JSON list of C-alpha atoms in Angstrom, two decimals:
[
{"chain": "A", "resi": 108, "resn": "MET", "atom": "CA", "xyz": [-30.15, -0.32, 5.73]},
{"chain": "A", "resi": 109, "resn": "THR", "atom": "CA", "xyz": [-27.80, -2.74, 7.49]},
{"chain": "A", "resi": 110, "resn": "GLN", "atom": "CA", "xyz": [-25.23, -1.66, 10.07]},
{"chain": "A", "resi": 111, "resn": "GLU", "atom": "CA", "xyz": [-22.41, -2.41, 7.63]},
{"chain": "A", "resi": 112, "resn": "GLU", "atom": "CA", "xyz": [-24.01, -0.14, 5.01]},
{"chain": "A", "resi": 113, "resn": "ARG", "atom": "CA", "xyz": [-24.40, 2.60, 7.61]},
{"chain": "A", "resi": 114, "resn": "LEU", "atom": "CA", "xyz": [-20.74, 2.26, 8.59]},
{"chain": "A", "resi": 115, "resn": "VAL", "atom": "CA", "xyz": [-19.65, 2.71, 4.98]},
{"chain": "A", "resi": 116, "resn": "ALA", "atom": "CA", "xyz": [-21.80, 5.84, 4.69]},
{"chain": "A", "resi": 117, "resn": "LEU", "atom": "CA", "xyz": [-20.51, 7.18, 8.00]},
{"chain": "A", "resi": 118, "resn": "ARG", "atom": "CA", "xyz": [-16.89, 6.66, 6.97]},
{"chain": "A", "resi": 119, "resn": "ALA", "atom": "CA", "xyz": [-17.53, 8.63, 3.79]},
{"chain": "A", "resi": 120, "resn": "LYS", "atom": "CA", "xyz": [-19.16, 11.38, 5.86]},
{"chain": "A", "resi": 121, "resn": "LEU", "atom": "CA", "xyz": [-16.14, 11.43, 8.17]},
{"chain": "A", "resi": 122, "resn": "GLU", "atom": "CA", "xyz": [-13.78, 11.89, 5.23]},
{"chain": "A", "resi": 123, "resn": "GLN", "atom": "CA", "xyz": [-15.80, 15.00, 4.30]},
{"chain": "A", "resi": 124, "resn": "GLN", "atom": "CA", "xyz": [-16.29, 16.67, 7.68]},
{"chain": "A", "resi": 125, "resn": "ASN", "atom": "CA", "xyz": [-13.72, 15.06, 10.04]},
{"chain": "A", "resi": 126, "resn": "LYS", "atom": "CA", "xyz": [-16.27, 14.25, 12.77]},
{"chain": "A", "resi": 127, "resn": "VAL", "atom": "CA", "xyz": [-19.73, 12.71, 13.26]},
{"chain": "A", "resi": 128, "resn": "THR", "atom": "CA", "xyz": [-21.86, 12.95, 16.39]},
{"chain": "A", "resi": 129, "resn": "LEU", "atom": "CA", "xyz": [-24.47, 10.69, 17.95]},
{"chain": "A", "resi": 130, "resn": "SER", "atom": "CA", "xyz": [-27.30, 13.10, 17.16]},
{"chain": "A", "resi": 131, "resn": "GLU", "atom": "CA", "xyz": [-26.15, 13.38, 13.53]},
{"chain": "A", "resi": 132, "resn": "VAL", "atom": "CA", "xyz": [-26.22, 9.59, 13.14]},
{"chain": "A", "resi": 133, "resn": "CYS", "atom": "CA", "xyz": [-29.75, 9.42, 14.61]},
{"chain": "A", "resi": 134, "resn": "GLU", "atom": "CA", "xyz": [-31.00, 12.13, 12.27]},
{"chain": "A", "resi": 135, "resn": "TYR", "atom": "CA", "xyz": [-29.09, 10.92, 9.20]},
{"chain": "A", "resi": 136, "resn": "PHE", "atom": "CA", "xyz": [-30.41, 7.35, 9.34]},
{"chain": "A", "resi": 137, "resn": "GLY", "atom": "CA", "xyz": [-33.59, 7.80, 11.38]},
{"chain": "A", "resi": 138, "resn": "ILE", "atom": "CA", "xyz": [-32.46, 5.30, 14.01]},
{"chain": "A", "resi": 139, "resn": "SER", "atom": "CA", "xyz": [-32.60, 5.21, 17.81]},
{"chain": "A", "resi": 140, "resn": "ARG", "atom": "CA", "xyz": [-29.83, 6.56, 20.03]},
{"chain": "A", "resi": 141, "resn": "ASP", "atom": "CA", "xyz": [-28.98, 3.02, 21.13]},
{"chain": "A", "resi": 142, "resn": "SER", "atom": "CA", "xyz": [-28.54, 1.88, 17.51]},
{"chain": "A", "resi": 143, "resn": "ALA", "atom": "CA", "xyz": [-26.53, 5.00, 16.69]},
{"chain": "A", "resi": 144, "resn": "ARG", "atom": "CA", "xyz": [-24.31, 4.43, 19.72]},
{"chain": "A", "resi": 145, "resn": "ARG", "atom": "CA", "xyz": [-23.61, 0.84, 18.63]},
{"chain": "A", "resi": 146, "resn": "ASP", "atom": "CA", "xyz": [-22.73, 2.12, 15.15]},
{"chain": "A", "resi": 147, "resn": "LEU", "atom": "CA", "xyz": [-20.27, 4.63, 16.59]},
{"chain": "A", "resi": 148, "resn": "VAL", "atom": "CA", "xyz": [-18.61, 2.04, 18.80]},
{"chain": "A", "resi": 149, "resn": "LYS", "atom": "CA", "xyz": [-18.17, -0.25, 15.79]},
{"chain": "A", "resi": 150, "resn": "LEU", "atom": "CA", "xyz": [-17.01, 2.63, 13.60]},
{"chain": "A", "resi": 151, "resn": "SER", "atom": "CA", "xyz": [-14.38, 3.75, 16.12]},
{"chain": "A", "resi": 152, "resn": "GLN", "atom": "CA", "xyz": [-12.69, 0.34, 15.83]},
{"chain": "A", "resi": 153, "resn": "GLN", "atom": "CA", "xyz": [-11.68, 1.06, 12.22]},
{"chain": "A", "resi": 154, "resn": "PRO", "atom": "CA", "xyz": [-8.08, 2.16, 11.54]},
{"chain": "A", "resi": 155, "resn": "GLY", "atom": "CA", "xyz": [-7.48, 5.91, 11.61]},
{"chain": "A", "resi": 156, "resn": "LEU", "atom": "CA", "xyz": [-10.52, 6.78, 13.77]},
{"chain": "A", "resi": 157, "resn": "GLN", "atom": "CA", "xyz": [-10.89, 7.63, 17.43]},
{"chain": "A", "resi": 158, "resn": "ARG", "atom": "CA", "xyz": [-13.81, 7.85, 19.84]},
{"chain": "A", "resi": 159, "resn": "ILE", "atom": "CA", "xyz": [-14.62, 11.26, 21.30]},
{"chain": "A", "resi": 160, "resn": "ARG", "atom": "CA", "xyz": [-17.34, 12.39, 23.67]},
{"chain": "A", "resi": 161, "resn": "GLY", "atom": "CA", "xyz": [-20.62, 12.08, 21.77]},
{"chain": "A", "resi": 162, "resn": "GLY", "atom": "CA", "xyz": [-19.14, 10.88, 18.50]},
{"chain": "A", "resi": 163, "resn": "VAL", "atom": "CA", "xyz": [-16.18, 9.72, 16.40]},
{"chain": "A", "resi": 164, "resn": "MET", "atom": "CA", "xyz": [-13.50, 11.70, 14.58]},
{"chain": "A", "resi": 165, "resn": "LEU", "atom": "CA", "xyz": [-10.59, 11.09, 12.23]},
{"chain": "A", "resi": 166, "resn": "ALA", "atom": "CA", "xyz": [-7.46, 10.45, 14.26]},
{"chain": "A", "resi": 167, "resn": "PRO", "atom": "CA", "xyz": [-4.50, 12.78, 13.67]},
{"chain": "A", "resi": 168, "resn": "ILE", "atom": "CA", "xyz": [-2.33, 11.32, 10.91]},
{"chain": "A", "resi": 169, "resn": "SER", "atom": "CA", "xyz": [0.66, 10.93, 13.21]},
{"chain": "A", "resi": 170, "resn": "SER", "atom": "CA", "xyz": [-1.31, 8.54, 15.44]},
{"chain": "A", "resi": 171, "resn": "HIS", "atom": "CA", "xyz": [-1.92, 5.89, 12.81]},
{"chain": "A", "resi": 172, "resn": "THR", "atom": "CA", "xyz": [0.49, 6.35, 9.96]},
{"chain": "A", "resi": 173, "resn": "GLU", "atom": "CA", "xyz": [3.76, 8.09, 9.27]},
{"chain": "A", "resi": 174, "resn": "ALA", "atom": "CA", "xyz": [4.67, 10.34, 6.40]},
{"chain": "A", "resi": 175, "resn": "TYR", "atom": "CA", "xyz": [7.01, 8.51, 4.05]},
{"chain": "A", "resi": 176, "resn": "ALA", "atom": "CA", "xyz": [9.71, 11.12, 4.49]},
{"chain": "A", "resi": 177, "resn": "SER", "atom": "CA", "xyz": [9.81, 10.56, 8.28]},
{"chain": "A", "resi": 178, "resn": "ARG", "atom": "CA", "xyz": [10.07, 6.76, 8.23]},
{"chain": "A", "resi": 179, "resn": "PRO", "atom": "CA", "xyz": [13.50, 5.48, 9.30]},
{"chain": "A", "resi": 180, "resn": "LEU", "atom": "CA", "xyz": [15.53, 3.44, 6.81]},
{"chain": "A", "resi": 181, "resn": "SER", "atom": "CA", "xyz": [16.33, 0.50, 9.07]},
{"chain": "A", "resi": 182, "resn": "ASP", "atom": "CA", "xyz": [18.63, -2.41, 8.35]},
{"chain": "A", "resi": 183, "resn": "VAL", "atom": "CA", "xyz": [15.52, -4.56, 7.77]},
{"chain": "A", "resi": 184, "resn": "LYS", "atom": "CA", "xyz": [14.33, -2.23, 5.01]},
{"chain": "A", "resi": 185, "resn": "HIS", "atom": "CA", "xyz": [17.72, -2.42, 3.31]},
{"chain": "A", "resi": 186, "resn": "ARG", "atom": "CA", "xyz": [17.70, -6.23, 3.45]},
{"chain": "A", "resi": 187, "resn": "LEU", "atom": "CA", "xyz": [14.19, -6.37, 2.02]},
{"chain": "A", "resi": 188, "resn": "ALA", "atom": "CA", "xyz": [15.22, -4.05, -0.81]},
{"chain": "A", "resi": 189, "resn": "GLN", "atom": "CA", "xyz": [18.23, -6.27, -1.54]},
{"chain": "A", "resi": 190, "resn": "ALA", "atom": "CA", "xyz": [15.97, -9.33, -1.71]},
{"chain": "A", "resi": 191, "resn": "ALA", "atom": "CA", "xyz": [13.66, -7.51, -4.12]},
{"chain": "A", "resi": 192, "resn": "ALA", "atom": "CA", "xyz": [16.61, -6.48, -6.30]},
{"chain": "A", "resi": 193, "resn": "ALA", "atom": "CA", "xyz": [17.74, -10.10, -6.45]},
{"chain": "A", "resi": 194, "resn": "LEU", "atom": "CA", "xyz": [14.56, -10.90, -8.42]},
{"chain": "A", "resi": 195, "resn": "LEU", "atom": "CA", "xyz": [15.50, -8.55, -11.26]},
{"chain": "A", "resi": 196, "resn": "ASP", "atom": "CA", "xyz": [16.50, -10.00, -14.61]},
{"chain": "A", "resi": 197, "resn": "GLU", "atom": "CA", "xyz": [18.04, -8.50, -17.70]},
{"chain": "A", "resi": 198, "resn": "ARG", "atom": "CA", "xyz": [15.45, -6.91, -20.00]},
{"chain": "A", "resi": 199, "resn": "ASP", "atom": "CA", "xyz": [12.88, -6.61, -17.20]},
{"chain": "A", "resi": 200, "resn": "HIS", "atom": "CA", "xyz": [10.08, -4.08, -17.57]},
{"chain": "A", "resi": 201, "resn": "LEU", "atom": "CA", "xyz": [8.90, -3.13, -14.11]},
{"chain": "A", "resi": 202, "resn": "VAL", "atom": "CA", "xyz": [6.84, -0.67, -12.12]},
{"chain": "A", "resi": 203, "resn": "ILE", "atom": "CA", "xyz": [8.03, 0.43, -8.69]},
{"chain": "A", "resi": 204, "resn": "ASP", "atom": "CA", "xyz": [5.43, 1.69, -6.24]},
{"chain": "A", "resi": 205, "resn": "THR", "atom": "CA", "xyz": [5.90, 4.20, -3.42]},
{"chain": "A", "resi": 206, "resn": "SER", "atom": "CA", "xyz": [7.38, 2.93, -0.15]},
{"chain": "A", "resi": 207, "resn": "THR", "atom": "CA", "xyz": [10.48, 3.54, 1.91]},
{"chain": "A", "resi": 208, "resn": "ILE", "atom": "CA", "xyz": [11.69, 0.01, 1.17]},
{"chain": "A", "resi": 209, "resn": "LEU", "atom": "CA", "xyz": [11.15, 0.32, -2.57]},
{"chain": "A", "resi": 210, "resn": "SER", "atom": "CA", "xyz": [12.91, 3.69, -2.63]},
{"chain": "A", "resi": 211, "resn": "LEU", "atom": "CA", "xyz": [16.06, 1.66, -1.84]},
{"chain": "A", "resi": 212, "resn": "LEU", "atom": "CA", "xyz": [15.56, -0.76, -4.73]},
{"chain": "A", "resi": 213, "resn": "PRO", "atom": "CA", "xyz": [17.53, 1.30, -7.30]},
{"chain": "A", "resi": 214, "resn": "LEU", "atom": "CA", "xyz": [20.52, 1.34, -4.92]},
{"chain": "A", "resi": 215, "resn": "TYR", "atom": "CA", "xyz": [20.79, -2.45, -5.16]},
{"chain": "A", "resi": 216, "resn": "ALA", "atom": "CA", "xyz": [19.55, -2.98, -8.71]},
{"chain": "A", "resi": 217, "resn": "GLY", "atom": "CA", "xyz": [23.00, -2.55, -10.23]},
{"chain": "A", "resi": 218, "resn": "LYS", "atom": "CA", "xyz": [24.43, -5.28, -8.02]},
{"chain": "A", "resi": 219, "resn": "ALA", "atom": "CA", "xyz": [21.65, -7.71, -8.87]},
{"chain": "A", "resi": 220, "resn": "HIS", "atom": "CA", "xyz": [21.31, -6.88, -12.56]},
{"chain": "A", "resi": 221, "resn": "CYS", "atom": "CA", "xyz": [23.86, -8.14, -15.05]},
{"chain": "A", "resi": 222, "resn": "GLY", "atom": "CA", "xyz": [23.89, -7.51, -18.77]},
{"chain": "A", "resi": 223, "resn": "GLU", "atom": "CA", "xyz": [24.13, -4.75, -21.33]},
{"chain": "A", "resi": 224, "resn": "ASN", "atom": "CA", "xyz": [20.38, -4.04, -21.54]},
{"chain": "A", "resi": 225, "resn": "LYS", "atom": "CA", "xyz": [18.88, -1.52, -19.17]},
{"chain": "A", "resi": 226, "resn": "LEU", "atom": "CA", "xyz": [15.95, -2.20, -16.89]},
{"chain": "A", "resi": 227, "resn": "ASN", "atom": "CA", "xyz": [12.85, -0.32, -18.07]},
{"chain": "A", "resi": 228, "resn": "VAL", "atom": "CA", "xyz": [11.24, 1.23, -15.01]},
{"chain": "A", "resi": 229, "resn": "VAL", "atom": "CA", "xyz": [7.94, 3.04, -14.45]},
{"chain": "A", "resi": 230, "resn": "THR", "atom": "CA", "xyz": [7.37, 4.79, -11.12]},
{"chain": "A", "resi": 231, "resn": "ASN", "atom": "CA", "xyz": [5.26, 7.46, -9.45]},
{"chain": "A", "resi": 232, "resn": "SER", "atom": "CA", "xyz": [7.66, 7.85, -6.51]},
{"chain": "A", "resi": 233, "resn": "ILE", "atom": "CA", "xyz": [9.92, 10.88, -6.26]},
{"chain": "A", "resi": 234, "resn": "ASP", "atom": "CA", "xyz": [12.26, 8.90, -3.97]},
{"chain": "A", "resi": 235, "resn": "VAL", "atom": "CA", "xyz": [12.59, 6.03, -6.45]},
{"chain": "A", "resi": 236, "resn": "LEU", "atom": "CA", "xyz": [13.26, 8.58, -9.19]},
{"chain": "A", "resi": 237, "resn": "THR", "atom": "CA", "xyz": [15.96, 10.29, -7.11]},
{"chain": "A", "resi": 238, "resn": "ALA", "atom": "CA", "xyz": [17.62, 7.00, -6.16]},
{"chain": "A", "resi": 239, "resn": "ALA", "atom": "CA", "xyz": [17.64, 5.87, -9.80]},
{"chain": "A", "resi": 240, "resn": "GLU", "atom": "CA", "xyz": [19.32, 9.09, -10.93]},
{"chain": "A", "resi": 241, "resn": "THR", "atom": "CA", "xyz": [22.81, 7.63, -10.46]},
{"chain": "A", "resi": 242, "resn": "ASN", "atom": "CA", "xyz": [21.93, 4.08, -11.53]},
{"chain": "A", "resi": 243, "resn": "ASP", "atom": "CA", "xyz": [22.95, 3.61, -15.15]},
{"chain": "A", "resi": 244, "resn": "THR", "atom": "CA", "xyz": [21.25, 0.19, -15.30]},
{"chain": "A", "resi": 245, "resn": "MET", "atom": "CA", "xyz": [17.80, 1.81, -15.21]},
{"chain": "A", "resi": 246, "resn": "ASP", "atom": "CA", "xyz": [15.83, 3.69, -17.85]},
{"chain": "A", "resi": 247, "resn": "VAL", "atom": "CA", "xyz": [13.11, 5.45, -15.84]},
{"chain": "A", "resi": 248, "resn": "ASN", "atom": "CA", "xyz": [9.67, 6.65, -16.95]},
{"chain": "A", "resi": 249, "resn": "PHE", "atom": "CA", "xyz": [8.06, 8.96, -14.38]},
{"chain": "A", "resi": 250, "resn": "LEU", "atom": "CA", "xyz": [4.27, 9.17, -14.20]},
{"chain": "A", "resi": 251, "resn": "GLY", "atom": "CA", "xyz": [2.89, 12.71, -14.32]},
{"chain": "A", "resi": 252, "resn": "GLY", "atom": "CA", "xyz": [0.00, 14.38, -12.59]},
{"chain": "A", "resi": 253, "resn": "HIS", "atom": "CA", "xyz": [-0.75, 15.70, -9.11]},
{"chain": "A", "resi": 254, "resn": "PHE", "atom": "CA", "xyz": [2.16, 15.39, -6.65]},
{"chain": "A", "resi": 255, "resn": "ASP", "atom": "CA", "xyz": [1.15, 14.38, -3.12]},
{"chain": "A", "resi": 256, "resn": "PRO", "atom": "CA", "xyz": [3.85, 15.71, -0.74]},
{"chain": "A", "resi": 257, "resn": "TYR", "atom": "CA", "xyz": [2.70, 13.42, 2.07]},
{"chain": "A", "resi": 258, "resn": "ALA", "atom": "CA", "xyz": [3.08, 10.25, -0.01]},
{"chain": "A", "resi": 259, "resn": "ARG", "atom": "CA", "xyz": [6.02, 11.78, -1.94]},
{"chain": "A", "resi": 260, "resn": "ALA", "atom": "CA", "xyz": [4.40, 10.43, -5.08]},
{"chain": "A", "resi": 261, "resn": "VAL", "atom": "CA", "xyz": [2.24, 11.36, -8.04]},
{"chain": "A", "resi": 262, "resn": "LEU", "atom": "CA", "xyz": [-1.31, 10.12, -7.47]},
{"chain": "A", "resi": 263, "resn": "GLY", "atom": "CA", "xyz": [-4.70, 10.55, -9.13]},
{"chain": "A", "resi": 264, "resn": "ALA", "atom": "CA", "xyz": [-6.56, 9.90, -12.36]},
{"chain": "A", "resi": 265, "resn": "GLN", "atom": "CA", "xyz": [-3.93, 11.36, -14.69]},
{"chain": "A", "resi": 266, "resn": "ALA", "atom": "CA", "xyz": [-1.17, 9.10, -13.35]},
{"chain": "A", "resi": 267, "resn": "GLU", "atom": "CA", "xyz": [-3.49, 6.08, -13.39]},
{"chain": "A", "resi": 268, "resn": "GLN", "atom": "CA", "xyz": [-4.39, 6.72, -17.04]},
{"chain": "A", "resi": 269, "resn": "GLN", "atom": "CA", "xyz": [-0.71, 7.04, -17.96]},
{"chain": "A", "resi": 270, "resn": "MET", "atom": "CA", "xyz": [-0.01, 3.73, -16.22]},
{"chain": "A", "resi": 271, "resn": "GLN", "atom": "CA", "xyz": [-2.41, 2.05, -18.65]},
{"chain": "A", "resi": 272, "resn": "GLN", "atom": "CA", "xyz": [0.03, 2.86, -21.46]},
{"chain": "A", "resi": 273, "resn": "TYR", "atom": "CA", "xyz": [2.65, 0.51, -19.98]},
{"chain": "A", "resi": 274, "resn": "HIS", "atom": "CA", "xyz": [2.83, -3.27, -19.81]},
{"chain": "A", "resi": 275, "resn": "VAL", "atom": "CA", "xyz": [5.33, -4.61, -17.28]},
{"chain": "A", "resi": 276, "resn": "ASN", "atom": "CA", "xyz": [6.38, -8.10, -16.34]},
{"chain": "A", "resi": 277, "resn": "LYS", "atom": "CA", "xyz": [6.99, -7.21, -12.67]},
{"chain": "A", "resi": 278, "resn": "ALA", "atom": "CA", "xyz": [5.25, -4.84, -10.27]},
{"chain": "A", "resi": 279, "resn": "PHE", "atom": "CA", "xyz": [6.92, -4.10, -6.94]},
{"chain": "A", "resi": 280, "resn": "ILE", "atom": "CA", "xyz": [4.16, -2.91, -4.63]},
{"chain": "A", "resi": 281, "resn": "GLY", "atom": "CA", "xyz": [4.53, -1.27, -1.23]},
{"chain": "A", "resi": 282, "resn": "VAL", "atom": "CA", "xyz": [2.38, -2.46, 1.66]},
{"chain": "A", "resi": 283, "resn": "CYS", "atom": "CA", "xyz": [0.39, -0.49, 4.22]},
{"chain": "A", "resi": 284, "resn": "ALA", "atom": "CA", "xyz": [-1.49, -3.53, 5.54]},
{"chain": "A", "resi": 285, "resn": "LEU", "atom": "CA", "xyz": [-1.77, -7.18, 4.48]},
{"chain": "A", "resi": 286, "resn": "SER", "atom": "CA", "xyz": [-4.19, -9.79, 5.80]},
{"chain": "A", "resi": 287, "resn": "SER", "atom": "CA", "xyz": [-6.63, -12.49, 4.72]},
{"chain": "A", "resi": 288, "resn": "ARG", "atom": "CA", "xyz": [-8.59, -9.66, 3.06]},
{"chain": "A", "resi": 289, "resn": "GLY", "atom": "CA", "xyz": [-5.60, -8.93, 0.87]},
{"chain": "A", "resi": 290, "resn": "LEU", "atom": "CA", "xyz": [-3.76, -5.65, 0.47]},
{"chain": "A", "resi": 291, "resn": "THR", "atom": "CA", "xyz": [-5.31, -2.51, 1.99]},
{"chain": "A", "resi": 292, "resn": "THR", "atom": "CA", "xyz": [-4.33, 1.12, 2.58]},
{"chain": "A", "resi": 293, "resn": "ASN", "atom": "CA", "xyz": [-5.64, 4.22, 4.36]},
{"chain": "A", "resi": 294, "resn": "SER", "atom": "CA", "xyz": [-5.55, 6.32, 1.18]},
{"chain": "A", "resi": 295, "resn": "LEU", "atom": "CA", "xyz": [-8.10, 5.96, -1.62]},
{"chain": "A", "resi": 296, "resn": "LEU", "atom": "CA", "xyz": [-5.70, 7.59, -4.11]},
{"chain": "A", "resi": 297, "resn": "GLU", "atom": "CA", "xyz": [-2.90, 5.21, -3.15]},
{"chain": "A", "resi": 298, "resn": "ALA", "atom": "CA", "xyz": [-5.30, 2.27, -3.46]},
{"chain": "A", "resi": 299, "resn": "THR", "atom": "CA", "xyz": [-6.41, 3.15, -6.99]},
{"chain": "A", "resi": 300, "resn": "MET", "atom": "CA", "xyz": [-2.81, 3.86, -8.06]},
{"chain": "A", "resi": 301, "resn": "LYS", "atom": "CA", "xyz": [-1.67, 0.48, -6.79]},
{"chain": "A", "resi": 302, "resn": "GLN", "atom": "CA", "xyz": [-4.61, -1.16, -8.59]},
{"chain": "A", "resi": 303, "resn": "ALA", "atom": "CA", "xyz": [-3.56, 0.51, -11.85]},
{"chain": "A", "resi": 304, "resn": "MET", "atom": "CA", "xyz": [-0.02, -0.82, -11.43]},
{"chain": "A", "resi": 305, "resn": "ILE", "atom": "CA", "xyz": [-1.18, -4.34, -10.59]},
{"chain": "A", "resi": 306, "resn": "ALA", "atom": "CA", "xyz": [-3.53, -4.40, -13.60]},
{"chain": "A", "resi": 307, "resn": "GLN", "atom": "CA", "xyz": [-0.62, -3.82, -15.99]},
{"chain": "A", "resi": 308, "resn": "ALA", "atom": "CA", "xyz": [1.74, -6.43, -14.50]},
{"chain": "A", "resi": 309, "resn": "GLN", "atom": "CA", "xyz": [2.33, -10.09, -15.26]},
{"chain": "A", "resi": 310, "resn": "GLN", "atom": "CA", "xyz": [3.83, -10.71, -11.81]},
{"chain": "A", "resi": 311, "resn": "VAL", "atom": "CA", "xyz": [2.99, -8.86, -8.59]},
{"chain": "A", "resi": 312, "resn": "ILE", "atom": "CA", "xyz": [5.63, -8.71, -5.85]},
{"chain": "A", "resi": 313, "resn": "VAL", "atom": "CA", "xyz": [4.75, -7.11, -2.52]},
{"chain": "A", "resi": 314, "resn": "VAL", "atom": "CA", "xyz": [7.51, -6.11, -0.12]},
{"chain": "A", "resi": 315, "resn": "CYS", "atom": "CA", "xyz": [6.83, -5.43, 3.55]},
{"chain": "A", "resi": 316, "resn": "GLU", "atom": "CA", "xyz": [8.02, -5.74, 7.10]},
{"chain": "A", "resi": 317, "resn": "SER", "atom": "CA", "xyz": [6.31, -8.60, 8.94]},
{"chain": "A", "resi": 318, "resn": "ARG", "atom": "CA", "xyz": [4.68, -6.19, 11.42]},
{"chain": "A", "resi": 319, "resn": "LYS", "atom": "CA", "xyz": [2.29, -5.13, 8.65]},
{"chain": "A", "resi": 320, "resn": "ILE", "atom": "CA", "xyz": [1.02, -8.68, 8.08]},
{"chain": "A", "resi": 321, "resn": "GLY", "atom": "CA", "xyz": [-2.24, -9.36, 9.88]},
{"chain": "A", "resi": 322, "resn": "SER", "atom": "CA", "xyz": [-3.41, -5.74, 9.83]},
{"chain": "A", "resi": 323, "resn": "ASP", "atom": "CA", "xyz": [-6.18, -4.08, 7.81]},
{"chain": "A", "resi": 324, "resn": "ASN", "atom": "CA", "xyz": [-6.76, -0.57, 6.51]},
{"chain": "A", "resi": 325, "resn": "PHE", "atom": "CA", "xyz": [-9.90, 1.04, 5.10]},
{"chain": "A", "resi": 326, "resn": "HIS", "atom": "CA", "xyz": [-9.39, 0.99, 1.32]},
{"chain": "A", "resi": 327, "resn": "HIS", "atom": "CA", "xyz": [-9.09, -2.36, -0.46]},
{"chain": "A", "resi": 328, "resn": "VAL", "atom": "CA", "xyz": [-6.33, -2.69, -3.07]},
{"chain": "A", "resi": 329, "resn": "CYS", "atom": "CA", "xyz": [-6.45, -6.35, -4.14]},
{"chain": "A", "resi": 330, "resn": "ASP", "atom": "CA", "xyz": [-7.16, -9.87, -2.96]},
{"chain": "A", "resi": 331, "resn": "LEU", "atom": "CA", "xyz": [-4.36, -12.27, -2.09]},
{"chain": "A", "resi": 332, "resn": "SER", "atom": "CA", "xyz": [-5.07, -14.09, -5.37]},
{"chain": "A", "resi": 333, "resn": "LYS", "atom": "CA", "xyz": [-3.56, -11.13, -7.28]},
{"chain": "A", "resi": 334, "resn": "ILE", "atom": "CA", "xyz": [-0.19, -11.49, -5.50]},
{"chain": "A", "resi": 335, "resn": "ASP", "atom": "CA", "xyz": [2.58, -13.78, -6.74]},
{"chain": "A", "resi": 336, "resn": "ILE", "atom": "CA", "xyz": [5.43, -13.15, -4.30]},
{"chain": "A", "resi": 337, "resn": "ILE", "atom": "CA", "xyz": [5.70, -11.68, -0.80]},
{"chain": "A", "resi": 338, "resn": "ILE", "atom": "CA", "xyz": [9.08, -10.55, 0.52]},
{"chain": "A", "resi": 339, "resn": "THR", "atom": "CA", "xyz": [9.19, -10.07, 4.30]},
{"chain": "A", "resi": 340, "resn": "ASP", "atom": "CA", "xyz": [11.52, -10.33, 7.28]},
{"chain": "A", "resi": 341, "resn": "HIS", "atom": "CA", "xyz": [9.86, -13.02, 9.40]},
{"chain": "A", "resi": 342, "resn": "PRO", "atom": "CA", "xyz": [8.01, -16.27, 8.58]},
{"chain": "A", "resi": 343, "resn": "PRO", "atom": "CA", "xyz": [4.22, -15.72, 8.58]},
{"chain": "A", "resi": 344, "resn": "GLN", "atom": "CA", "xyz": [2.07, -17.34, 11.22]},
{"chain": "A", "resi": 345, "resn": "SER", "atom": "CA", "xyz": [0.77, -20.78, 10.25]},
{"chain": "A", "resi": 346, "resn": "ASP", "atom": "CA", "xyz": [-2.79, -19.66, 9.44]},
{"chain": "A", "resi": 347, "resn": "PHE", "atom": "CA", "xyz": [-1.57, -16.92, 7.11]},
{"chain": "A", "resi": 348, "resn": "GLN", "atom": "CA", "xyz": [0.99, -19.26, 5.54]},
{"chain": "A", "resi": 349, "resn": "GLN", "atom": "CA", "xyz": [-1.89, -21.63, 4.73]},
{"chain": "A", "resi": 350, "resn": "LEU", "atom": "CA", "xyz": [-3.61, -18.77, 2.90]},
{"chain": "A", "resi": 351, "resn": "LEU", "atom": "CA", "xyz": [-0.42, -18.09, 0.95]},
{"chain": "A", "resi": 352, "resn": "ASP", "atom": "CA", "xyz": [-0.15, -21.76, 0.01]},
{"chain": "A", "resi": 353, "resn": "HIS", "atom": "CA", "xyz": [-3.80, -21.84, -1.02]},
{"chain": "A", "resi": 354, "resn": "ASN", "atom": "CA", "xyz": [-3.23, -18.87, -3.33]},
{"chain": "A", "resi": 355, "resn": "ASP", "atom": "CA", "xyz": [0.10, -20.20, -4.69]},
{"chain": "A", "resi": 356, "resn": "ILE", "atom": "CA", "xyz": [1.99, -17.23, -3.27]},
{"chain": "A", "resi": 357, "resn": "GLU", "atom": "CA", "xyz": [5.73, -17.62, -2.80]},
{"chain": "A", "resi": 358, "resn": "CYS", "atom": "CA", "xyz": [6.98, -16.15, 0.47]},
{"chain": "A", "resi": 359, "resn": "ILE", "atom": "CA", "xyz": [10.62, -15.02, 0.55]},
{"chain": "A", "resi": 360, "resn": "VAL", "atom": "CA", "xyz": [11.92, -14.42, 4.09]},
{"chain": "A", "resi": 361, "resn": "VAL", "atom": "CA", "xyz": [15.12, -12.42, 4.33]},
{"chain": "A", "resi": 362, "resn": "SER", "atom": "CA", "xyz": [17.75, -13.84, 6.66]},
{"chain": "A", "resi": 363, "resn": "PRO", "atom": "CA", "xyz": [18.78, -11.90, 9.79]},
{"chain": "A", "resi": 364, "resn": "LYS", "atom": "CA", "xyz": [21.90, -9.81, 9.56]}
]
């Protein structure tokens, strides 16, 4: 078994029991203490993990990611939401993912959307649903299933299966991390929900603050090739911009206030 295969197995073990020790790694894989120590050093470099004496453990949630409800709604987030709303057209069918930025999208949709026909919206986000409550330009379909209070969204197999019943021309996807590997997240349930949304969309639009570009999380959502538009608040670095150009991804940079 290669080191990379061992790291995958160790990460899965961590998700089950919160901590792995040096002696456990030696026994589990039948390897030397030196090899096990190298594995733990490499493992501890992954997002959401921290080194402890004699092993590695899952870092407290507050040290690597914030609950959606506690994230501040900065001016940048409002400007990104406005830029996303500007892409809406009459008769659009869209899915809106969970994120603090996208929870603002319904607030600006009425200003960007003109016409007598309502926007048909699918979402799993309680915050998007609440924001859309007073927006008479939106006809909202809310995915059912298990509600995750941390993500403030419905996640899991039931919601993913319901998503398969919809075909949308635009998917607005929130970002935890974006790099040359594509879109990633710390949550497996969020990853599979985002994948279900992307699979049903003709156009995929990701919206994120520039600080999230260049970072990686554990669970893969999609490659860059699946993304059509990125909306962010600062021009990407030249090497990442080359990747966007190679994948024919349009990058919309919102202007400073």
